[in-house]
PDB file of C-alpha atoms in Angstrom:
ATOM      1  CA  UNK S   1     197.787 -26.747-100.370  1.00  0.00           C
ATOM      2  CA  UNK S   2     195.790 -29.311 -98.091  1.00  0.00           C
ATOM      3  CA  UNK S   3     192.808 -25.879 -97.837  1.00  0.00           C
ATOM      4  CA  UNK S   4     193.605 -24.786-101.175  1.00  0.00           C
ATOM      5  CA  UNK S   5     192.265 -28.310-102.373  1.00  0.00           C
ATOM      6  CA  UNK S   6     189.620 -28.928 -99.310  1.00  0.00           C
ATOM      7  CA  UNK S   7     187.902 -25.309-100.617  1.00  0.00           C
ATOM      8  CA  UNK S   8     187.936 -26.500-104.211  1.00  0.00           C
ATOM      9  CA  UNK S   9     186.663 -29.471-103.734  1.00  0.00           C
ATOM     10  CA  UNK S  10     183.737 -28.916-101.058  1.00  0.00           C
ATOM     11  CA  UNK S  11     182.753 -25.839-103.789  1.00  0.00           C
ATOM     12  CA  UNK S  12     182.426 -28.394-106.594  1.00  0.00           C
ATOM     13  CA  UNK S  13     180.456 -31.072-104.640  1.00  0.00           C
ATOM     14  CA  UNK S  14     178.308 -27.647-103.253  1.00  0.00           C
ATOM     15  CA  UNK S  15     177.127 -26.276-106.902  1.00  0.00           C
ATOM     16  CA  UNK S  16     176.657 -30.107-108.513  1.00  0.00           C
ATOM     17  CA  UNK S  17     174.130 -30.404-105.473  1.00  0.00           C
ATOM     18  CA  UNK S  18     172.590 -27.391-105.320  1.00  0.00           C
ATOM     19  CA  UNK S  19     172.759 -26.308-108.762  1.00  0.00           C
ATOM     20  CA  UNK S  20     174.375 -22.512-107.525  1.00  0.00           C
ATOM     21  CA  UNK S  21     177.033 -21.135-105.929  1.00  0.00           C
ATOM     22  CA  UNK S  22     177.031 -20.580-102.305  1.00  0.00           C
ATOM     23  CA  UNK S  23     175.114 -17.849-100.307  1.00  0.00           C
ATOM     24  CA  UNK S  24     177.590 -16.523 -98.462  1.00  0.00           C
ATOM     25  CA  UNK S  25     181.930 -16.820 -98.108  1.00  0.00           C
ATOM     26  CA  UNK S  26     180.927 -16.795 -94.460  1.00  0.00           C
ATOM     27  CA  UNK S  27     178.459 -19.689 -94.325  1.00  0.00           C
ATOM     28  CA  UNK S  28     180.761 -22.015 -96.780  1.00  0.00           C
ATOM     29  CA  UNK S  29     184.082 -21.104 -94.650  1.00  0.00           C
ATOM     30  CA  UNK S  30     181.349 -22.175 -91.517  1.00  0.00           C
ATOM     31  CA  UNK S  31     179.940 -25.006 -93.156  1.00  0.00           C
ATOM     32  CA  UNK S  32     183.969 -26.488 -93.878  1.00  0.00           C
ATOM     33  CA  UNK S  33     185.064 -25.007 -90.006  1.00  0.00           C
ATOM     34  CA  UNK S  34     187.782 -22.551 -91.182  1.00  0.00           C
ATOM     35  CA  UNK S  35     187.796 -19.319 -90.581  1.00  0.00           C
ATOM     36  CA  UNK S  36     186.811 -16.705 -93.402  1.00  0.00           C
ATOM     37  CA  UNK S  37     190.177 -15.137 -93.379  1.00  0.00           C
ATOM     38  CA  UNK S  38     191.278 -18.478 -94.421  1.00  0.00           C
ATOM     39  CA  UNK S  39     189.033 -19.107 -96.885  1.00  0.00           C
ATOM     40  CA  UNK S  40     190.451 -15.223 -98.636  1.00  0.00           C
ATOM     41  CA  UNK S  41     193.866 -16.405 -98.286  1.00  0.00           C
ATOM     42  CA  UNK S  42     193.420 -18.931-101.497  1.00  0.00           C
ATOM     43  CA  UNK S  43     190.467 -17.245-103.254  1.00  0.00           C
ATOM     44  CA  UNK S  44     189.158 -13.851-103.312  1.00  0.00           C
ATOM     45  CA  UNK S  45     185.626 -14.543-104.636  1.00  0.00           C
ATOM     46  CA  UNK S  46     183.398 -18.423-105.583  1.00  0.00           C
ATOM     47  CA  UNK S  47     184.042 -16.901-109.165  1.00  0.00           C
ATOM     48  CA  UNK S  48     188.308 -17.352-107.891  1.00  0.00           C
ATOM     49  CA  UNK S  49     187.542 -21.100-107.194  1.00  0.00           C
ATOM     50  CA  UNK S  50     186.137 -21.699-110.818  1.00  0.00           C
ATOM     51  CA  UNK S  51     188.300 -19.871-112.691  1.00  0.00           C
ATOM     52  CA  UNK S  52     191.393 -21.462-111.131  1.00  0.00           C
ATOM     53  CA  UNK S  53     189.678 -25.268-111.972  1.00  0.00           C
ATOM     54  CA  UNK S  54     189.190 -24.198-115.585  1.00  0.00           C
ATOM     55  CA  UNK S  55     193.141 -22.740-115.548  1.00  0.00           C
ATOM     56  CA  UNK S  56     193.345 -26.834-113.838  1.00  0.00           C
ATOM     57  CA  UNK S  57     192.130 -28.285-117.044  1.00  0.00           C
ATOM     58  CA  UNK S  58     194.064 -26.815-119.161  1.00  0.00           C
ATOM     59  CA  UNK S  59     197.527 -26.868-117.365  1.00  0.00           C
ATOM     60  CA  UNK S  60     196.844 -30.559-116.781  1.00  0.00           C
ATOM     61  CA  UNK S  61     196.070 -31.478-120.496  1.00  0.00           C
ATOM     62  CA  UNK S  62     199.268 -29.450-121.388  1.00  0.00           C
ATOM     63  CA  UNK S  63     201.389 -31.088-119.052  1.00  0.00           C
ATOM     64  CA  UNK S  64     200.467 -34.342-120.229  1.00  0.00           C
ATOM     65  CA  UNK S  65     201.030 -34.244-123.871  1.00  0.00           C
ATOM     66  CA  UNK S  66     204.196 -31.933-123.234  1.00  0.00           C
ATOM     67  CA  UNK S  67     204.992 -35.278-121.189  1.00  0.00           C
ATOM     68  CA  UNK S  68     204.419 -37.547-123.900  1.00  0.00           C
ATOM     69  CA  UNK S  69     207.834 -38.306-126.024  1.00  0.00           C
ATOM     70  CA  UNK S  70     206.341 -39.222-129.109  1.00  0.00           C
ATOM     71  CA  UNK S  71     204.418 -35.011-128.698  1.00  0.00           C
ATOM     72  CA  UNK S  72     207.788 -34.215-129.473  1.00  0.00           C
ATOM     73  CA  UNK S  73     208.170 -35.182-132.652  1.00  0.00           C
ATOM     74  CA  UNK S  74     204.466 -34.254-133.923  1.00  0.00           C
ATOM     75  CA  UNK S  75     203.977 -31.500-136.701  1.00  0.00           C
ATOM     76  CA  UNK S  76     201.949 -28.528-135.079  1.00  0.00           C
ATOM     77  CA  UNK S  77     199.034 -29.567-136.581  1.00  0.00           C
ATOM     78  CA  UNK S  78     199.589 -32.607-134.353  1.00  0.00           C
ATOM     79  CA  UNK S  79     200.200 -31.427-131.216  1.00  0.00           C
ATOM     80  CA  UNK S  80     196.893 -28.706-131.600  1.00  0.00           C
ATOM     81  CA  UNK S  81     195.070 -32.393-131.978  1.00  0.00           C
ATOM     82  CA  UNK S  82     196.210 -33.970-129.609  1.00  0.00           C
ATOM     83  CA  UNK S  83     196.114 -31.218-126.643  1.00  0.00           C
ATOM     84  CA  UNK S  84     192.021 -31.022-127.537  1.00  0.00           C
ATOM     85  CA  UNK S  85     191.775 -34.926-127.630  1.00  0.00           C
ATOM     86  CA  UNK S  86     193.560 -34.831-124.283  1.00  0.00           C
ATOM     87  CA  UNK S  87     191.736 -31.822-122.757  1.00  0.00           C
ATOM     88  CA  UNK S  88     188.376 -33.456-123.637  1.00  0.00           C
ATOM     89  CA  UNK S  89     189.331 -37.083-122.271  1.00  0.00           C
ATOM     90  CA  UNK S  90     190.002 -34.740-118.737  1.00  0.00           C
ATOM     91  CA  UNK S  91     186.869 -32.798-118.676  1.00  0.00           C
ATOM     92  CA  UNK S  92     185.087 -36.173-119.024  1.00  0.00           C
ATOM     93  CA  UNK S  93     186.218 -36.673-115.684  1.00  0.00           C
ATOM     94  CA  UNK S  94     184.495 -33.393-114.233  1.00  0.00           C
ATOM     95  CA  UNK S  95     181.714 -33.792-116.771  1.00  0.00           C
ATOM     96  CA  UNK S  96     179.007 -32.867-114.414  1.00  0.00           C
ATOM     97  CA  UNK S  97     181.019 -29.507-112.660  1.00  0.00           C
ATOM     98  CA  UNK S  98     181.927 -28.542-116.521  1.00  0.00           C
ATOM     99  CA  UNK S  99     178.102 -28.640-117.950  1.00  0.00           C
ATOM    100  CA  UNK S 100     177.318 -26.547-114.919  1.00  0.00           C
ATOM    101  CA  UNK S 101     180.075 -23.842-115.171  1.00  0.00           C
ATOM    102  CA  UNK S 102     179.217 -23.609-118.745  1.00  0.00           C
ATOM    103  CA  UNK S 103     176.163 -23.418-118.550  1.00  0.00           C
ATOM    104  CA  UNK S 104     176.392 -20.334-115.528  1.00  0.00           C
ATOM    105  CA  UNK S 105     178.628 -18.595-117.932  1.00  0.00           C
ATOM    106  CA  UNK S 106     177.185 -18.754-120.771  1.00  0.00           C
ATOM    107  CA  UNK S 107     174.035 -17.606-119.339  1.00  0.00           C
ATOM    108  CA  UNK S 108     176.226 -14.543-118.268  1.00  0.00           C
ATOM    109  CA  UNK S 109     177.641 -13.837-121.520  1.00  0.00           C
ATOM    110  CA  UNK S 110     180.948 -14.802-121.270  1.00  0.00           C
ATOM    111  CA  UNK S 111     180.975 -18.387-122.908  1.00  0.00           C
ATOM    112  CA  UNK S 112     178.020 -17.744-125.202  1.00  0.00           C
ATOM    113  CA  UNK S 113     178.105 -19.864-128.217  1.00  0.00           C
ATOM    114  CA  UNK S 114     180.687 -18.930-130.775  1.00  0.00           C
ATOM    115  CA  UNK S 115     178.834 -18.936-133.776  1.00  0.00           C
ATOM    116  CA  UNK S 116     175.454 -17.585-132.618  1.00  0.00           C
ATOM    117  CA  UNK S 117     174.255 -13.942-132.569  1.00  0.00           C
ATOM    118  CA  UNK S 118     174.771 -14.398-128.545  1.00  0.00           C
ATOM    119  CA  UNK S 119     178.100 -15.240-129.311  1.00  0.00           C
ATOM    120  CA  UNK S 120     179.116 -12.823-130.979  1.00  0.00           C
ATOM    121  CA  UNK S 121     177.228  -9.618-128.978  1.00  0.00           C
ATOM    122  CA  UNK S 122     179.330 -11.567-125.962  1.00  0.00           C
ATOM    123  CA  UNK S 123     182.476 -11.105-127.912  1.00  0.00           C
ATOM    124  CA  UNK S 124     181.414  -7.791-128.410  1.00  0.00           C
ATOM    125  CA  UNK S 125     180.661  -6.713-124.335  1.00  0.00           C
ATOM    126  CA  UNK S 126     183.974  -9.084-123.518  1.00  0.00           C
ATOM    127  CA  UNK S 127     181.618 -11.096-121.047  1.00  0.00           C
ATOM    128  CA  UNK S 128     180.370 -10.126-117.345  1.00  0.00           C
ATOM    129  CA  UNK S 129     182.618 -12.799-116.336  1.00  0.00           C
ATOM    130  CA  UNK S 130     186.230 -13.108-115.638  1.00  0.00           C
ATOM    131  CA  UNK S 131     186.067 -17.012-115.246  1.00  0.00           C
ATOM    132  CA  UNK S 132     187.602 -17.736-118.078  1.00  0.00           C
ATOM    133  CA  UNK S 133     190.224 -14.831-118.096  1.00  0.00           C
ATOM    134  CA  UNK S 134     193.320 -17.169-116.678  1.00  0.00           C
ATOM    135  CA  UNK S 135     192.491 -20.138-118.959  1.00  0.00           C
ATOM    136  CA  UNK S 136     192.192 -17.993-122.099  1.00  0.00           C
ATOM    137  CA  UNK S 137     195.553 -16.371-120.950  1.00  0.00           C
ATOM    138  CA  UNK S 138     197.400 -19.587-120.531  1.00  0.00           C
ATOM    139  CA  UNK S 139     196.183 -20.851-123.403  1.00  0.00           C
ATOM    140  CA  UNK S 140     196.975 -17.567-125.683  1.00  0.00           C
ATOM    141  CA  UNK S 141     200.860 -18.350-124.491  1.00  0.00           C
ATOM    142  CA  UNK S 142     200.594 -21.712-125.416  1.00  0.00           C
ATOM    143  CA  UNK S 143     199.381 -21.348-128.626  1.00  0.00           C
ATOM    144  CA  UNK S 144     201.605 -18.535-130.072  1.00  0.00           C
ATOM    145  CA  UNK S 145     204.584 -20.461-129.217  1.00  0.00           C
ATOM    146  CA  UNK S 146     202.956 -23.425-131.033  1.00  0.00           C
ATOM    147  CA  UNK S 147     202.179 -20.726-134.099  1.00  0.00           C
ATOM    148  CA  UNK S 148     205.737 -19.758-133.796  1.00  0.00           C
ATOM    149  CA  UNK S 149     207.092 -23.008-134.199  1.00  0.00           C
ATOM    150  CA  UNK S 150     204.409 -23.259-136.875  1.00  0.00           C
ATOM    151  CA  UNK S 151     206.165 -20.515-138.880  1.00  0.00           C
ATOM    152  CA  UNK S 152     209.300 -22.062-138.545  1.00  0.00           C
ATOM    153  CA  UNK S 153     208.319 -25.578-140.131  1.00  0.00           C
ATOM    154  CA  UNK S 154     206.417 -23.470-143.121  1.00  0.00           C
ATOM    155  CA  UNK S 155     202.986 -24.872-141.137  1.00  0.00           C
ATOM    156  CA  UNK S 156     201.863 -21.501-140.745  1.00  0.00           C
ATOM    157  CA  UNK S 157     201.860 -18.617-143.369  1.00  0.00           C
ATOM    158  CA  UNK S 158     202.781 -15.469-142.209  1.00  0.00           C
ATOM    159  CA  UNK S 159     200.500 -12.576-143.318  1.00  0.00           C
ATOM    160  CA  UNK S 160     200.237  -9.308-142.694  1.00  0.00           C
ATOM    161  CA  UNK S 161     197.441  -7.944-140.147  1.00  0.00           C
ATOM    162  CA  UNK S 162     196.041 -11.536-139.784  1.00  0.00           C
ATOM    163  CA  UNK S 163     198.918 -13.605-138.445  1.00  0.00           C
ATOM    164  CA  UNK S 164     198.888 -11.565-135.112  1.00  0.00           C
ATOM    165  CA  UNK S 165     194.769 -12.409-135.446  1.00  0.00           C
ATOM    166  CA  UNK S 166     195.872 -16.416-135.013  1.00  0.00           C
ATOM    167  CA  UNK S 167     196.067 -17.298-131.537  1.00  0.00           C
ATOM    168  CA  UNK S 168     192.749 -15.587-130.626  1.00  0.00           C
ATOM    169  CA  UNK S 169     191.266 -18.101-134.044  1.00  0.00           C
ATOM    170  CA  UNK S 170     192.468 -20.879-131.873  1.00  0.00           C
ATOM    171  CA  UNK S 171     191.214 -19.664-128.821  1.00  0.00           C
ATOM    172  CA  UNK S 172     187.366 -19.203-130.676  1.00  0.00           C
ATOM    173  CA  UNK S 173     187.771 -22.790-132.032  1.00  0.00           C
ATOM    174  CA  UNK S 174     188.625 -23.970-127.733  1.00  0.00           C
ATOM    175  CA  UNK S 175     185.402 -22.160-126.761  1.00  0.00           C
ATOM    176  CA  UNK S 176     183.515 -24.030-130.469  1.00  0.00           C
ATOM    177  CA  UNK S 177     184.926 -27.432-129.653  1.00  0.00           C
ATOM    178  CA  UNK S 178     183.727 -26.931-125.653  1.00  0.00           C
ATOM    179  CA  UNK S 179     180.492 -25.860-126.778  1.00  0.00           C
ATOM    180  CA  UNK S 180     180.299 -28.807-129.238  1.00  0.00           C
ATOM    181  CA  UNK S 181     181.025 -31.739-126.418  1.00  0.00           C
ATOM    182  CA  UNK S 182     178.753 -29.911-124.011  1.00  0.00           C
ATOM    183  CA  UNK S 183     175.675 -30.271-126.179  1.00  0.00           C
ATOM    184  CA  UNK S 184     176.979 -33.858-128.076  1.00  0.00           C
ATOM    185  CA  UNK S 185     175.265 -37.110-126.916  1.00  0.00           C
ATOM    186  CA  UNK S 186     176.752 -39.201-128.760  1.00  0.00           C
ATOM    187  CA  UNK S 187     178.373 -42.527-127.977  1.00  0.00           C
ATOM    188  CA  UNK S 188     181.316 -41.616-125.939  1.00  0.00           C
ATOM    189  CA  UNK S 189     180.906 -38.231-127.535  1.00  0.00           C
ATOM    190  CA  UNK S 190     182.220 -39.589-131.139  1.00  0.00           C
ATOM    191  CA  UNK S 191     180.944 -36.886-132.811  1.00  0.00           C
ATOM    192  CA  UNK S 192     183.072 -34.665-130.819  1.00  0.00           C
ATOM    193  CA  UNK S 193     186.204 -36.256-131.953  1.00  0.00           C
ATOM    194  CA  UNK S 194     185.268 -36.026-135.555  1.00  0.00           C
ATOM    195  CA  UNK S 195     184.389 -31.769-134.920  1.00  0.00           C
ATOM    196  CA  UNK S 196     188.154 -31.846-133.245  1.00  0.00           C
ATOM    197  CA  UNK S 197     189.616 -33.351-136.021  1.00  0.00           C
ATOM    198  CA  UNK S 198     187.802 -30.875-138.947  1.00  0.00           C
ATOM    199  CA  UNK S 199     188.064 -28.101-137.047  1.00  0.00           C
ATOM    200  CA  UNK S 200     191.694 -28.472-136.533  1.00  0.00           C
ATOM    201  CA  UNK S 201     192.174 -29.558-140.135  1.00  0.00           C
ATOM    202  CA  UNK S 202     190.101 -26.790-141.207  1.00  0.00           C
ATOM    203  CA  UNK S 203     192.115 -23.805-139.341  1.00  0.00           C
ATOM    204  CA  UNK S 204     195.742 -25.302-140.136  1.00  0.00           C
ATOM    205  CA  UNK S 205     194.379 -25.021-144.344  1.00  0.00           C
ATOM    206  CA  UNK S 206     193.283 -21.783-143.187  1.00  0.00           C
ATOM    207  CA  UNK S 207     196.845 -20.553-142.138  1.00  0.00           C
ATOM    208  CA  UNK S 208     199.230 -22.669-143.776  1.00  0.00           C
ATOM    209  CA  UNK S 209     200.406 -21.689-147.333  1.00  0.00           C
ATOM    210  CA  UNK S 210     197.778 -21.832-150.110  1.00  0.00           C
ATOM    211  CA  UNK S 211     197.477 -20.805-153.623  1.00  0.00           C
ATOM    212  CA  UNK S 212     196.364 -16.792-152.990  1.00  0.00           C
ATOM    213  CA  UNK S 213     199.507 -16.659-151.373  1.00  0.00           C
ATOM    214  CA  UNK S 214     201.549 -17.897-154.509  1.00  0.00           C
ATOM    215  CA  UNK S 215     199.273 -15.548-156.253  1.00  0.00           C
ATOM    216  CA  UNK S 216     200.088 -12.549-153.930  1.00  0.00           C
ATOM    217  CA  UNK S 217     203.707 -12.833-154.256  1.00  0.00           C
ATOM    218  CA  UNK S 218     203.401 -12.965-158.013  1.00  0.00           C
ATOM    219  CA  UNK S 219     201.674  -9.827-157.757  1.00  0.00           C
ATOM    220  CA  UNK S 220     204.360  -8.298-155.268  1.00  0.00           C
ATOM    221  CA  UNK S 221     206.748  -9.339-157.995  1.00  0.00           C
ATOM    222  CA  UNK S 222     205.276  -7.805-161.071  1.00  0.00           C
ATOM    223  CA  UNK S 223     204.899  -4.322-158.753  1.00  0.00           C
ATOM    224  CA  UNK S 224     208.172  -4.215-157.658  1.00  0.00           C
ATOM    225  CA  UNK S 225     209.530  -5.130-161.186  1.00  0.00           C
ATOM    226  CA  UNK S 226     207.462  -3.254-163.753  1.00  0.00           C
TER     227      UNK S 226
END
């Protein structure tokens, strides 16, 4: 664990300082005197490093609101708002390593922005990078069983071909509110505390009950009875 966290470390300080990954495993496994075997023992490529600090982020903010007694007792709706408040008040921390892996994949494709023609020709490919694969993975998980529990407390409508569309909604908004801090200068990035909160708000309108669906089951009800 001591090399696991020496690697990860000396990689971060290495890209804030030099703006790019390293030449060569060789020369960075040189450059921190252990051998390159070593070095392939934690992580098979730089790419390995960053996607396992991204997976960091997230299992960190998760941890901590799961921690959290009063979490427990939040509606769904809740607990989406507060992992993203938490998440964000983390990546403040790595700020600097976070602007740079962003900016390295979106460049590649794979974190373009969401709602730009980039974006969505990215979606399209599925990204040159796999960065992000074990963070969006984890965080898939995480939010069906939040969905699920959403369904349970009437929070979330089921509907058919769409509900099953959800967690990957949620996962679009993660990369949307990312994108949104990245580029917000505001004071103590206010602004990106307001786009958590509409966002949120927005999506949980979006799946919880409205008046089409009173409307649809009318209509289900005057076909099956006529």
């Amino acid at each position: 664990m001591e090399t696991l966290e020496k690697i990860r470390k000396a990689y971060t300080e290495y890209v804030l300082e030099n703006g790019k990954q390293p030449t060569s495993v060789f020369q960075f496994a040189k450059k921190l005197k252990i051998a390159e075997a070593d070095f392939y023992t934690y992580y098979a490529s730089f790419d390995a490093i960053e996607a396992d600090v991204w997976l960091a982020f997230f299992q960190d903010a998760k941890a901590t609101v799961e921690a959290d007694e009063t979490y427990q007792t939040y509606s769904v709706r809740e607990k989406v708002l507060a992992f993203y408040y938490t998440w964000i008040e983390l990546l403040k921390a790595q700020r600097s390593f976070v602007v740079y892996s962003y900016g390295r994949l979106r460049d590649e494709g794979a974190m373009a922005r969401p709602t730009s023609r980039a974006g969505l020709q990215a979606r399209r490919a599925g990204g040159r990078s796999q960065v992000l694969q074990p963070f969006k993975d984890a965080f898939l998980d995480f939010a069906r069983d939040l969905l699920a529990e959403g369904r349970e407390s009437k929070e979330v409508e089921p509907r058919p071909f769409v509900t099953d569309r959800y967690p990957n909604a949620l996962w679009m908004q993660t990369l949307y509110i990312l994108d949104f801090w990245v580029r917000d200068v505001s004071k103590n990035f206010e602004k990106t505390d307001t786009a958590i909160e509409k966002a949120v708000n927005t999506a949980f309108d979006l799946i919880g009950r409205s008046p089409l669906d009173t409307l649809f089951d009318f209509a289900k009800f005057i076909y099956q009875n006529r």
